[in-house]
Amino acid sequence: MLKLKHIFLFFLAMTLISCQTEEKKANYAVIPLPQEVVLKGGNPFVLSQSTAILYPADNEVMQRNADFLALYLQESMGKPFSTHPYETKENGRSNIVLELDPQMDTEEGYSLNVEAEQITICGKSEKGVFYGIQTLRKAIPAEAKNAKVILPAVQITDAPRFGYRGMHLDVSRHFFDVDFVKKYIDILALHNLNVFHWHLTDDQGWRIESKKYPRLTEFGSKRNRTVIGRNSQEYDETPYGGYYTQEQIKDVITYAADRFIDVIPEVDLPGHMLAVLACYPEFGCTGGPYEVCPRWGIFEDVLCIGNEDTMVFLENIIEEVMDLFPSTYIHIGGDEAPRVRWEKCPKCQARIKAENLKADNRHTAEDRLQSYCMKRIEKRINDRGRQMIGWDEILEGDIAPNAVVMSWRGLEGGIEAAQLGHDVIMVPTSHAYFDYYQTTDTEYEPLGIGGFIDVEKVYSLEPVPSVLTEEQKVHILGVQANIWTEYIPDSDRIEYKLLPRLAALSEVQWTQPEKRTIKISLKDCLN
Ligand code: ACM
Ligand code: ZN
Protein backbone atom coordinates (compact mmCIF):
# COMPACT_ATOMS: atom_id res chain seq x y z
CA MET A 1 0.00 0.00 0.00
CA LEU A 2 2.80 2.36 1.00
CA LYS A 3 4.54 1.53 -2.23
CA LEU A 4 1.45 2.43 -4.24
CA LYS A 5 1.22 5.76 -2.43
CA HIS A 6 4.83 6.53 -3.33
CA ILE A 7 4.20 5.77 -6.96
CA PHE A 8 1.13 8.01 -6.90
CA LEU A 9 3.10 10.89 -5.33
CA PHE A 10 5.89 10.46 -7.86
CA PHE A 11 3.48 10.75 -10.80
CA LEU A 12 1.72 13.72 -9.19
CA ALA A 13 5.06 15.53 -8.82
CA MET A 14 5.98 14.75 -12.42
CA THR A 15 2.63 16.08 -13.63
CA LEU A 16 3.02 19.30 -11.63
CA ILE A 17 6.54 19.82 -12.99
CA SER A 18 5.39 19.29 -16.58
CA CYS A 19 2.47 21.70 -16.05
CA GLN A 20 4.82 24.50 -15.08
CA THR A 21 4.84 26.48 -18.28
CA GLU A 22 8.14 27.46 -19.74
CA GLU A 23 8.58 31.17 -20.56
CA LYS A 24 9.72 32.21 -24.01
CA LYS A 25 10.55 35.76 -24.96
CA ALA A 26 9.82 37.47 -28.27
CA ASN A 27 12.80 38.83 -30.22
CA TYR A 28 12.24 41.84 -32.48
CA ALA A 29 15.48 41.39 -34.47
CA VAL A 30 13.51 39.84 -37.31
CA ILE A 31 14.30 39.58 -41.02
CA PRO A 32 13.92 41.92 -42.80
CA LEU A 33 14.99 44.21 -39.99
CA PRO A 34 12.39 46.94 -39.33
CA GLN A 35 13.50 50.55 -39.76
CA GLU A 36 12.98 51.50 -36.12
CA VAL A 37 12.64 49.32 -33.00
CA VAL A 38 12.40 51.19 -29.69
CA LEU A 39 12.15 49.06 -26.54
CA LYS A 40 10.04 50.97 -24.03
CA GLY A 41 10.69 49.20 -20.74
CA GLY A 42 7.76 48.58 -18.44
CA ASN A 43 5.66 45.47 -18.22
CA PRO A 44 5.51 43.11 -21.19
CA PHE A 45 2.47 41.72 -22.96
CA VAL A 46 1.80 38.07 -22.19
CA LEU A 47 0.31 36.04 -24.97
CA SER A 48 -2.24 33.68 -23.46
CA GLN A 49 -4.97 31.30 -24.49
CA SER A 50 -7.51 34.07 -23.97
CA THR A 51 -5.75 36.59 -26.25
CA ALA A 52 -8.04 37.41 -29.17
CA ILE A 53 -7.29 39.19 -32.44
CA LEU A 54 -9.59 42.09 -33.22
CA TYR A 55 -10.19 43.80 -36.56
CA PRO A 56 -12.43 46.63 -37.79
CA ALA A 57 -15.96 45.43 -38.47
CA ASP A 58 -17.06 45.22 -42.12
CA ASN A 59 -13.54 44.96 -43.49
CA GLU A 60 -13.06 41.57 -45.09
CA VAL A 61 -9.40 42.13 -45.89
CA MET A 62 -8.64 43.03 -42.28
CA GLN A 63 -10.62 39.98 -41.21
CA ARG A 64 -8.40 37.87 -43.47
CA ASN A 65 -5.34 39.55 -41.95
CA ALA A 66 -6.64 38.62 -38.49
CA ASP A 67 -7.19 35.03 -39.61
CA PHE A 68 -3.61 34.88 -40.94
CA LEU A 69 -2.28 36.09 -37.60
CA ALA A 70 -4.41 33.54 -35.75
CA LEU A 71 -3.03 30.80 -37.97
CA TYR A 72 0.59 31.92 -37.52
CA LEU A 73 0.19 32.08 -33.74
CA GLN A 74 -1.38 28.64 -33.74
CA GLU A 75 1.54 27.25 -35.79
CA SER A 76 3.92 28.51 -33.15
CA MET A 77 1.90 27.96 -29.96
CA GLY A 78 -0.08 24.91 -30.94
CA LYS A 79 -3.48 26.23 -29.91
CA PRO A 80 -6.23 28.14 -31.72
CA PHE A 81 -6.71 31.91 -31.35
CA SER A 82 -10.04 33.60 -31.90
CA THR A 83 -10.66 36.62 -34.15
CA HIS A 84 -13.53 39.14 -33.76
CA PRO A 85 -14.60 42.47 -35.21
CA TYR A 86 -14.24 45.28 -32.68
CA GLU A 87 -16.65 48.08 -31.91
CA THR A 88 -14.58 50.08 -29.47
CA LYS A 89 -10.91 50.09 -28.56
CA GLU A 90 -11.94 48.89 -25.08
CA ASN A 91 -12.37 45.48 -26.62
CA GLY A 92 -8.65 45.57 -27.14
CA ARG A 93 -7.67 44.97 -23.53
CA SER A 94 -5.30 41.97 -23.38
CA ASN A 95 -5.86 41.46 -27.06
CA ILE A 96 -4.15 42.14 -30.38
CA VAL A 97 -5.84 44.95 -32.30
CA LEU A 98 -5.44 45.47 -36.03
CA GLU A 99 -6.37 48.91 -37.28
CA LEU A 100 -6.10 51.32 -40.21
CA ASP A 101 -4.99 54.93 -40.12
CA PRO A 102 -5.29 56.82 -43.42
CA GLN A 103 -3.05 59.57 -41.98
CA MET A 104 0.00 57.31 -42.00
CA ASP A 105 2.74 58.13 -44.53
CA THR A 106 3.41 55.06 -46.60
CA GLU A 107 1.14 52.57 -48.29
CA GLU A 108 3.09 49.52 -47.10
CA GLY A 109 4.30 50.93 -43.77
CA TYR A 110 2.99 49.97 -40.33
CA SER A 111 3.48 50.55 -36.64
CA LEU A 112 3.56 47.76 -34.09
CA ASN A 113 3.03 48.87 -30.54
CA VAL A 114 3.37 46.35 -27.72
CA GLU A 115 2.19 47.38 -24.26
CA ALA A 116 1.30 45.31 -21.22
CA GLU A 117 -2.42 45.75 -21.90
CA GLN A 118 -2.55 45.47 -25.66
CA ILE A 119 -0.72 44.93 -28.94
CA THR A 120 -1.71 47.26 -31.76
CA ILE A 121 -0.73 46.88 -35.39
CA CYS A 122 -1.65 49.89 -37.47
CA GLY A 123 -1.22 50.53 -41.19
CA LYS A 124 -2.28 53.09 -43.74
CA SER A 125 -3.53 50.13 -45.75
CA GLU A 126 -4.37 46.49 -45.11
CA LYS A 127 -1.08 45.69 -46.82
CA GLY A 128 0.90 47.59 -44.18
CA VAL A 129 -0.99 45.75 -41.44
CA PHE A 130 -0.04 42.46 -43.14
CA TYR A 131 3.66 43.35 -42.85
CA GLY A 132 3.16 44.28 -39.19
CA ILE A 133 1.62 40.84 -38.71
CA GLN A 134 4.64 39.24 -40.38
CA THR A 135 6.96 41.10 -37.99
CA LEU A 136 4.95 40.04 -34.94
CA ARG A 137 4.83 36.46 -36.17
CA LYS A 138 8.60 36.36 -36.69
CA ALA A 139 9.28 37.96 -33.30
CA ILE A 140 7.46 35.13 -31.54
CA PRO A 141 9.51 31.92 -31.13
CA ALA A 142 8.74 29.53 -34.00
CA GLU A 143 8.30 26.72 -31.51
CA ALA A 144 6.42 27.79 -28.39
CA LYS A 145 4.03 24.92 -27.76
CA ASN A 146 2.79 24.98 -24.14
CA ALA A 147 5.04 27.96 -23.43
CA LYS A 148 4.14 31.34 -21.99
CA VAL A 149 5.22 33.91 -24.58
CA ILE A 150 6.40 37.23 -23.20
CA LEU A 151 6.53 40.23 -25.54
CA PRO A 152 8.65 43.11 -24.19
CA ALA A 153 7.00 46.51 -24.60
CA VAL A 154 8.16 48.05 -27.88
CA GLN A 155 7.31 50.61 -30.53
CA ILE A 156 8.23 49.49 -34.05
CA THR A 157 7.87 51.87 -36.97
CA ASP A 158 8.53 50.34 -40.34
CA ALA A 159 8.20 50.77 -44.11
CA PRO A 160 9.99 49.19 -47.08
CA ARG A 161 12.86 50.78 -48.96
CA PHE A 162 11.64 49.54 -52.38
CA GLY A 163 8.15 49.22 -53.83
CA TYR A 164 9.15 46.23 -56.00
CA ARG A 165 10.39 43.23 -53.99
CA GLY A 166 10.39 40.21 -56.25
CA MET A 167 11.34 36.57 -56.53
CA HIS A 168 11.27 34.56 -59.74
CA LEU A 169 10.67 30.87 -60.45
CA ASP A 170 11.31 29.06 -63.73
CA VAL A 171 8.69 26.33 -64.12
CA SER A 172 9.57 25.43 -67.71
CA ARG A 173 12.88 23.60 -67.32
CA HIS A 174 11.31 21.74 -64.42
CA PHE A 175 7.66 21.89 -63.43
CA PHE A 176 6.42 22.60 -59.90
CA ASP A 177 2.83 21.84 -58.92
CA VAL A 178 0.30 24.30 -57.51
CA ASP A 179 0.80 23.11 -53.93
CA PHE A 180 4.49 23.88 -54.10
CA VAL A 181 3.90 27.21 -55.88
CA LYS A 182 1.64 28.17 -52.96
CA LYS A 183 4.30 27.13 -50.45
CA TYR A 184 6.80 29.25 -52.39
CA ILE A 185 4.40 32.21 -52.19
CA ASP A 186 4.06 31.67 -48.42
CA ILE A 187 7.84 31.79 -48.08
CA LEU A 188 7.91 35.06 -50.07
CA ALA A 189 5.19 36.54 -47.82
CA LEU A 190 7.18 35.58 -44.72
CA HIS A 191 10.03 37.71 -46.10
CA ASN A 192 7.79 40.71 -46.99
CA LEU A 193 8.14 40.25 -50.77
CA ASN A 194 5.34 41.57 -52.94
CA VAL A 195 6.05 40.10 -56.41
CA PHE A 196 6.14 36.53 -57.66
CA HIS A 197 7.65 36.50 -61.17
CA TRP A 198 6.40 33.30 -62.81
CA HIS A 199 8.58 32.24 -65.77
CA LEU A 200 5.94 30.14 -67.51
CA THR A 201 7.33 29.43 -70.96
CA ASP A 202 10.67 28.43 -72.41
CA ASP A 203 12.29 26.12 -74.95
CA GLN A 204 11.80 23.07 -72.71
CA GLY A 205 8.05 23.37 -72.09
CA TRP A 206 4.99 25.63 -72.33
CA ARG A 207 3.16 25.71 -69.00
CA ILE A 208 0.04 27.95 -69.35
CA GLU A 209 -3.22 26.57 -70.66
CA SER A 210 -4.34 28.57 -73.71
CA LYS A 211 -7.97 28.30 -74.82
CA LYS A 212 -7.10 29.79 -78.18
CA TYR A 213 -4.05 27.61 -78.86
CA PRO A 214 -4.69 24.30 -77.00
CA ARG A 215 -1.85 22.62 -78.86
CA LEU A 216 0.55 24.64 -76.70
CA THR A 217 -0.26 22.49 -73.70
CA GLU A 218 -1.42 19.32 -75.47
CA PHE A 219 1.91 19.08 -77.23
CA GLY A 220 4.16 21.96 -76.16
CA SER A 221 4.07 21.19 -72.45
CA LYS A 222 5.82 17.83 -72.93
CA ARG A 223 9.36 16.96 -73.91
CA ASN A 224 10.19 13.40 -74.88
CA ARG A 225 13.43 13.22 -72.96
CA THR A 226 15.85 15.31 -70.90
CA VAL A 227 19.59 15.57 -71.23
CA ILE A 228 21.63 13.95 -68.46
CA GLY A 229 24.08 16.13 -66.55
CA ARG A 230 25.48 19.31 -67.99
CA ASN A 231 24.43 18.90 -71.65
CA SER A 232 26.09 15.49 -72.07
CA GLN A 233 25.33 13.47 -75.20
CA GLU A 234 23.06 11.20 -73.15
CA TYR A 235 19.32 11.53 -72.52
CA ASP A 236 17.07 9.89 -69.94
CA GLU A 237 14.53 8.82 -72.61
CA THR A 238 11.74 9.66 -70.12
CA PRO A 239 8.86 11.94 -71.19
CA TYR A 240 8.56 14.99 -68.93
CA GLY A 241 5.78 17.57 -68.77
CA GLY A 242 3.21 19.57 -66.87
CA TYR A 243 1.14 22.71 -67.13
CA TYR A 244 -1.27 24.85 -65.16
CA THR A 245 -4.92 25.06 -66.16
CA GLN A 246 -6.42 28.55 -66.28
CA GLU A 247 -8.44 27.66 -63.15
CA GLN A 248 -5.25 26.69 -61.31
CA ILE A 249 -3.59 29.92 -62.40
CA LYS A 250 -6.55 31.96 -61.12
CA ASP A 251 -6.36 30.05 -57.84
CA VAL A 252 -2.64 30.87 -57.49
CA ILE A 253 -3.25 34.55 -58.33
CA THR A 254 -5.93 34.78 -55.61
CA TYR A 255 -3.75 32.93 -53.11
CA ALA A 256 -0.92 35.37 -53.78
CA ALA A 257 -3.21 38.44 -53.75
CA ASP A 258 -4.52 37.45 -50.30
CA ARG A 259 -0.88 37.70 -49.20
CA PHE A 260 -0.39 41.05 -51.02
CA ILE A 261 1.77 39.46 -53.70
CA ASP A 262 1.33 40.32 -57.39
CA VAL A 263 1.93 37.49 -59.81
CA ILE A 264 3.79 38.72 -62.89
CA PRO A 265 3.61 36.22 -65.75
CA GLU A 266 6.49 35.89 -68.18
CA VAL A 267 6.05 34.69 -71.74
CA ASP A 268 9.61 34.73 -73.02
CA LEU A 269 9.73 35.89 -76.66
CA PRO A 270 10.91 35.95 -79.46
CA GLY A 271 13.75 33.61 -78.34
CA HIS A 272 13.37 30.66 -75.95
CA MET A 273 10.35 29.60 -78.03
CA LEU A 274 11.17 26.05 -79.16
CA ALA A 275 8.12 24.67 -77.32
CA VAL A 276 5.93 26.94 -79.47
CA LEU A 277 7.83 26.13 -82.66
CA ALA A 278 7.38 22.39 -81.97
CA CYS A 279 3.60 23.04 -82.03
CA TYR A 280 3.56 25.58 -84.87
CA PRO A 281 6.64 25.11 -87.09
CA GLU A 282 5.26 27.74 -89.49
CA PHE A 283 6.08 30.44 -86.89
CA GLY A 284 9.82 29.78 -87.35
CA CYS A 285 12.09 31.12 -90.10
CA THR A 286 13.05 27.68 -91.48
CA GLY A 287 9.82 25.76 -90.85
CA GLY A 288 11.62 23.15 -88.73
CA PRO A 289 11.38 20.37 -87.82
CA TYR A 290 11.52 21.46 -84.18
CA GLU A 291 11.31 19.58 -80.89
CA VAL A 292 10.26 20.67 -77.39
CA CYS A 293 13.84 21.10 -76.34
CA PRO A 294 15.47 18.32 -74.30
CA ARG A 295 18.75 20.26 -73.68
CA TRP A 296 19.73 23.50 -71.93
CA GLY A 297 21.10 26.60 -73.60
CA ILE A 298 20.47 29.36 -76.12
CA PHE A 299 19.09 28.17 -79.44
CA GLU A 300 19.28 29.76 -82.88
CA ASP A 301 15.72 28.81 -83.79
CA VAL A 302 13.57 31.73 -82.67
CA LEU A 303 10.25 33.13 -83.85
CA CYS A 304 10.04 34.55 -87.40
CA ILE A 305 9.23 38.22 -86.92
CA GLY A 306 8.79 38.61 -90.68
CA ASN A 307 5.78 36.29 -90.64
CA GLU A 308 2.65 38.31 -89.85
CA ASP A 309 0.90 35.14 -88.58
CA THR A 310 3.60 34.81 -85.90
CA MET A 311 3.04 38.38 -84.76
CA VAL A 312 -0.74 37.85 -84.62
CA PHE A 313 -0.13 34.67 -82.57
CA LEU A 314 2.02 36.64 -80.12
CA GLU A 315 -0.54 39.41 -79.82
CA ASN A 316 -3.32 36.88 -79.21
CA ILE A 317 -1.30 35.06 -76.57
CA ILE A 318 -0.44 38.28 -74.77
CA GLU A 319 -4.13 39.26 -74.80
CA GLU A 320 -5.04 35.88 -73.30
CA VAL A 321 -2.33 36.25 -70.67
CA MET A 322 -3.67 39.72 -69.79
CA ASP A 323 -7.19 38.28 -69.54
CA LEU A 324 -5.87 35.82 -66.99
CA PHE A 325 -3.38 37.90 -64.98
CA PRO A 326 -4.54 41.19 -63.43
CA SER A 327 -0.96 42.41 -62.75
CA THR A 328 0.07 45.85 -63.98
CA TYR A 329 3.33 44.37 -65.25
CA ILE A 330 3.52 41.76 -68.00
CA HIS A 331 6.97 40.25 -68.66
CA ILE A 332 7.76 39.40 -72.27
CA GLY A 333 11.32 38.14 -71.82
CA GLY A 334 13.31 39.43 -74.79
CA ASP A 335 16.58 37.81 -73.69
CA GLU A 336 18.97 35.61 -75.63
CA ALA A 337 17.39 35.79 -79.10
CA PRO A 338 20.14 35.05 -81.66
CA ARG A 339 19.78 36.90 -84.97
CA VAL A 340 21.23 34.26 -87.32
CA ARG A 341 17.92 32.93 -88.66
CA TRP A 342 16.59 36.46 -89.26
CA GLU A 343 19.72 37.37 -91.25
CA LYS A 344 18.93 34.63 -93.77
CA CYS A 345 15.13 34.61 -93.71
CA PRO A 346 13.44 36.29 -96.71
CA LYS A 347 10.36 37.18 -94.62
CA CYS A 348 12.42 38.77 -91.85
CA GLN A 349 14.52 40.66 -94.39
CA ALA A 350 11.34 41.84 -96.13
CA ARG A 351 10.02 43.12 -92.78
CA ILE A 352 13.31 44.94 -92.15
CA LYS A 353 12.94 46.61 -95.56
CA ALA A 354 9.26 47.42 -95.21
CA GLU A 355 9.74 48.93 -91.74
CA ASN A 356 12.88 50.76 -92.84
CA LEU A 357 14.93 49.20 -90.01
CA LYS A 358 18.54 50.30 -90.42
CA ALA A 359 21.85 49.23 -88.92
CA ASP A 360 24.11 51.84 -87.32
CA ASN A 361 27.41 51.63 -85.53
CA ARG A 362 25.78 50.27 -82.35
CA HIS A 363 23.02 48.01 -83.61
CA THR A 364 22.24 45.76 -86.56
CA ALA A 365 19.05 45.85 -88.58
CA GLU A 366 18.19 42.51 -86.93
CA ASP A 367 18.55 44.10 -83.46
CA ARG A 368 15.97 46.60 -84.65
CA LEU A 369 13.76 43.74 -85.86
CA GLN A 370 13.63 42.52 -82.27
CA SER A 371 12.78 46.07 -81.14
CA TYR A 372 10.00 46.13 -83.76
CA CYS A 373 8.55 42.96 -82.19
CA MET A 374 8.85 44.36 -78.67
CA LYS A 375 7.18 47.63 -79.63
CA ARG A 376 4.23 45.84 -81.21
CA ILE A 377 3.73 43.73 -78.11
CA GLU A 378 4.20 46.74 -75.87
CA LYS A 379 1.43 48.57 -77.70
CA ARG A 380 -1.02 45.74 -76.92
CA ILE A 381 0.06 45.78 -73.28
CA ASN A 382 -0.15 49.58 -72.96
CA ASP A 383 -3.55 49.63 -74.74
CA ARG A 384 -4.90 47.69 -71.76
CA GLY A 385 -3.31 50.05 -69.25
CA ARG A 386 -0.53 47.61 -68.41
CA GLN A 387 3.23 47.94 -68.55
CA MET A 388 5.79 45.71 -70.25
CA ILE A 389 8.91 44.35 -68.54
CA GLY A 390 11.78 42.89 -70.56
CA TRP A 391 15.26 41.53 -69.79
CA ASP A 392 18.04 44.04 -70.47
CA GLU A 393 18.57 42.85 -74.07
CA ILE A 394 15.56 45.02 -74.94
CA LEU A 395 18.01 47.94 -74.78
CA GLU A 396 19.69 46.57 -77.95
CA GLY A 397 18.11 48.44 -80.85
CA ASP A 398 15.49 51.00 -79.89
CA ILE A 399 13.95 50.29 -76.53
CA ALA A 400 10.14 50.19 -76.51
CA PRO A 401 8.97 53.58 -75.23
CA ASN A 402 7.44 52.60 -71.88
CA ALA A 403 9.30 49.38 -71.11
CA VAL A 404 10.64 48.50 -67.67
CA VAL A 405 14.11 46.95 -67.87
CA MET A 406 15.03 43.93 -65.77
CA SER A 407 18.79 44.25 -65.53
CA TRP A 408 20.30 40.77 -65.26
CA ARG A 409 23.72 40.83 -66.98
CA GLY A 410 24.97 43.14 -64.23
CA LEU A 411 23.82 46.57 -63.10
CA GLU A 412 24.99 48.26 -66.30
CA GLY A 413 21.78 47.65 -68.28
CA GLY A 414 19.81 49.12 -65.41
CA ILE A 415 22.07 52.16 -65.27
CA GLU A 416 21.67 52.75 -69.02
CA ALA A 417 17.89 52.29 -68.81
CA ALA A 418 17.54 54.68 -65.85
CA GLN A 419 19.65 57.24 -67.71
CA LEU A 420 17.24 56.89 -70.64
CA GLY A 421 14.35 57.56 -68.24
CA HIS A 422 13.08 53.95 -67.98
CA ASP A 423 12.09 52.17 -64.81
CA VAL A 424 14.42 49.40 -63.73
CA ILE A 425 14.42 46.25 -61.62
CA MET A 426 17.86 45.04 -60.59
CA VAL A 427 18.42 41.26 -60.84
CA PRO A 428 22.17 40.98 -61.49
CA THR A 429 23.81 37.59 -62.07
CA SER A 430 26.58 38.83 -59.75
CA HIS A 431 24.30 38.81 -56.65
CA ALA A 432 20.79 37.61 -57.44
CA TYR A 433 21.01 34.29 -59.32
CA PHE A 434 19.92 31.73 -56.75
CA ASP A 435 20.47 28.85 -59.17
CA TYR A 436 24.21 29.48 -58.65
CA TYR A 437 26.19 27.48 -56.09
CA GLN A 438 26.23 28.76 -52.50
CA THR A 439 29.54 27.14 -51.69
CA THR A 440 32.90 26.73 -53.37
CA ASP A 441 32.93 23.10 -52.25
CA THR A 442 30.89 22.11 -55.29
CA GLU A 443 32.13 18.53 -55.31
CA TYR A 444 29.74 17.83 -52.43
CA GLU A 445 26.87 19.84 -53.86
CA PRO A 446 24.17 18.57 -56.21
CA LEU A 447 25.05 19.42 -59.83
CA GLY A 448 24.33 23.08 -60.53
CA ILE A 449 24.65 25.60 -63.31
CA GLY A 450 27.86 27.04 -61.85
CA GLY A 451 28.71 30.41 -60.34
CA PHE A 452 29.05 31.24 -56.66
CA ILE A 453 26.71 33.47 -54.69
CA ASP A 454 26.53 33.01 -50.93
CA VAL A 455 24.34 34.81 -48.40
CA GLU A 456 26.98 37.45 -47.80
CA LYS A 457 27.24 38.23 -51.50
CA VAL A 458 23.47 38.65 -51.81
CA TYR A 459 23.47 40.86 -48.72
CA SER A 460 26.17 43.10 -50.19
CA LEU A 461 24.10 44.13 -53.21
CA GLU A 462 23.45 47.86 -53.46
CA PRO A 463 20.83 48.18 -56.20
CA VAL A 464 20.94 51.95 -56.58
CA PRO A 465 24.21 52.82 -58.35
CA SER A 466 25.80 56.03 -57.15
CA VAL A 467 26.60 57.02 -60.76
CA LEU A 468 22.92 57.88 -61.22
CA THR A 469 21.57 61.35 -60.53
CA GLU A 470 18.89 61.72 -57.84
CA GLU A 471 16.26 61.96 -60.59
CA GLN A 472 17.54 58.79 -62.28
CA LYS A 473 17.72 56.88 -58.99
CA VAL A 474 13.96 57.16 -58.66
CA HIS A 475 13.72 54.80 -61.66
CA ILE A 476 15.17 51.90 -59.65
CA LEU A 477 11.87 50.32 -58.62
CA GLY A 478 13.47 47.51 -56.71
CA VAL A 479 15.25 44.20 -56.63
CA GLN A 480 14.55 40.56 -57.41
CA ALA A 481 16.38 37.24 -57.45
CA ASN A 482 15.92 34.46 -60.01
CA ILE A 483 15.78 30.69 -59.77
CA TRP A 484 16.33 29.00 -63.13
CA THR A 485 15.65 25.31 -62.89
CA GLU A 486 17.74 23.47 -65.49
CA TYR A 487 19.55 21.70 -62.65
CA ILE A 488 16.81 21.88 -60.05
CA PRO A 489 14.53 18.88 -60.56
CA ASP A 490 12.45 19.00 -57.37
CA SER A 491 10.94 21.28 -54.77
CA ASP A 492 13.35 20.28 -51.97
CA ARG A 493 16.20 21.52 -54.13
CA ILE A 494 14.31 24.78 -54.79
CA GLU A 495 13.99 25.37 -51.06
CA TYR A 496 17.69 24.63 -50.64
CA LYS A 497 18.52 27.19 -53.32
CA LEU A 498 16.05 29.77 -51.99
CA LEU A 499 16.94 29.66 -48.32
CA PRO A 500 18.67 31.30 -46.58
CA ARG A 501 19.63 33.57 -49.48
CA LEU A 502 16.09 34.95 -49.60
CA ALA A 503 16.63 36.28 -46.07
CA ALA A 504 19.57 38.36 -47.34
CA LEU A 505 17.62 39.48 -50.40
CA SER A 506 14.68 40.58 -48.27
CA GLU A 507 16.90 42.98 -46.31
CA VAL A 508 18.31 44.39 -49.57
CA GLN A 509 14.71 44.95 -50.68
CA TRP A 510 13.19 46.20 -47.45
CA THR A 511 15.77 47.60 -45.04
CA GLN A 512 17.56 50.95 -45.48
CA PRO A 513 21.21 50.40 -46.50
CA GLU A 514 22.70 52.14 -43.45
CA LYS A 515 21.10 49.45 -41.31
CA ARG A 516 23.01 46.72 -43.10
CA THR A 517 26.16 45.55 -41.42
CA ILE A 518 28.33 44.79 -44.45
CA LYS A 519 29.92 47.67 -46.32
CA ILE A 520 28.77 47.83 -49.91
CA SER A 521 30.32 49.57 -52.87
CA LEU A 522 29.38 50.07 -56.48
CA LYS A 523 32.73 48.59 -57.49
CA ASP A 524 31.79 45.26 -55.89
CA CYS A 525 28.42 45.33 -57.55
CA LEU A 526 29.84 46.05 -61.00
CA ASN A 527 32.11 42.94 -60.66
C1 ACM B 1 18.33 35.28 -68.21
O1 ACM B 1 18.94 34.85 -67.21
N1 ACM B 1 18.49 34.72 -69.40
C2 ACM B 1 17.45 36.41 -68.12
ZN1 ZN C 1 11.99 34.91 -90.36
mmCIF file of C-alpha atoms and ligand atoms in Angstrom, residues 285 304-306 342 345 348, ligand 2:
data_model
loop_
_atom_site.group_PDB
_atom_site.id
_atom_site.type_symbol
_atom_site.label_atom_id
_atom_site.label_comp_id
_atom_site.label_asym_id
_atom_site.label_seq_id
_atom_site.Cartn_x
_atom_site.Cartn_y
_atom_site.Cartn_z
ATOM 1 C CA CYS A 285 12.089 31.120 -90.096
ATOM 2 C CA CYS A 304 10.036 34.552 -87.396
ATOM 3 C CA ILE A 305 9.227 38.225 -86.923
ATOM 4 C CA GLY A 306 8.792 38.611 -90.680
ATOM 5 C CA TRP A 342 16.592 36.457 -89.259
ATOM 6 C CA CYS A 345 15.128 34.605 -93.707
ATOM 7 C CA CYS A 348 12.417 38.771 -91.850
HETATM 8 ZN ZN ZN B 2 11.992 34.907 -90.355
#
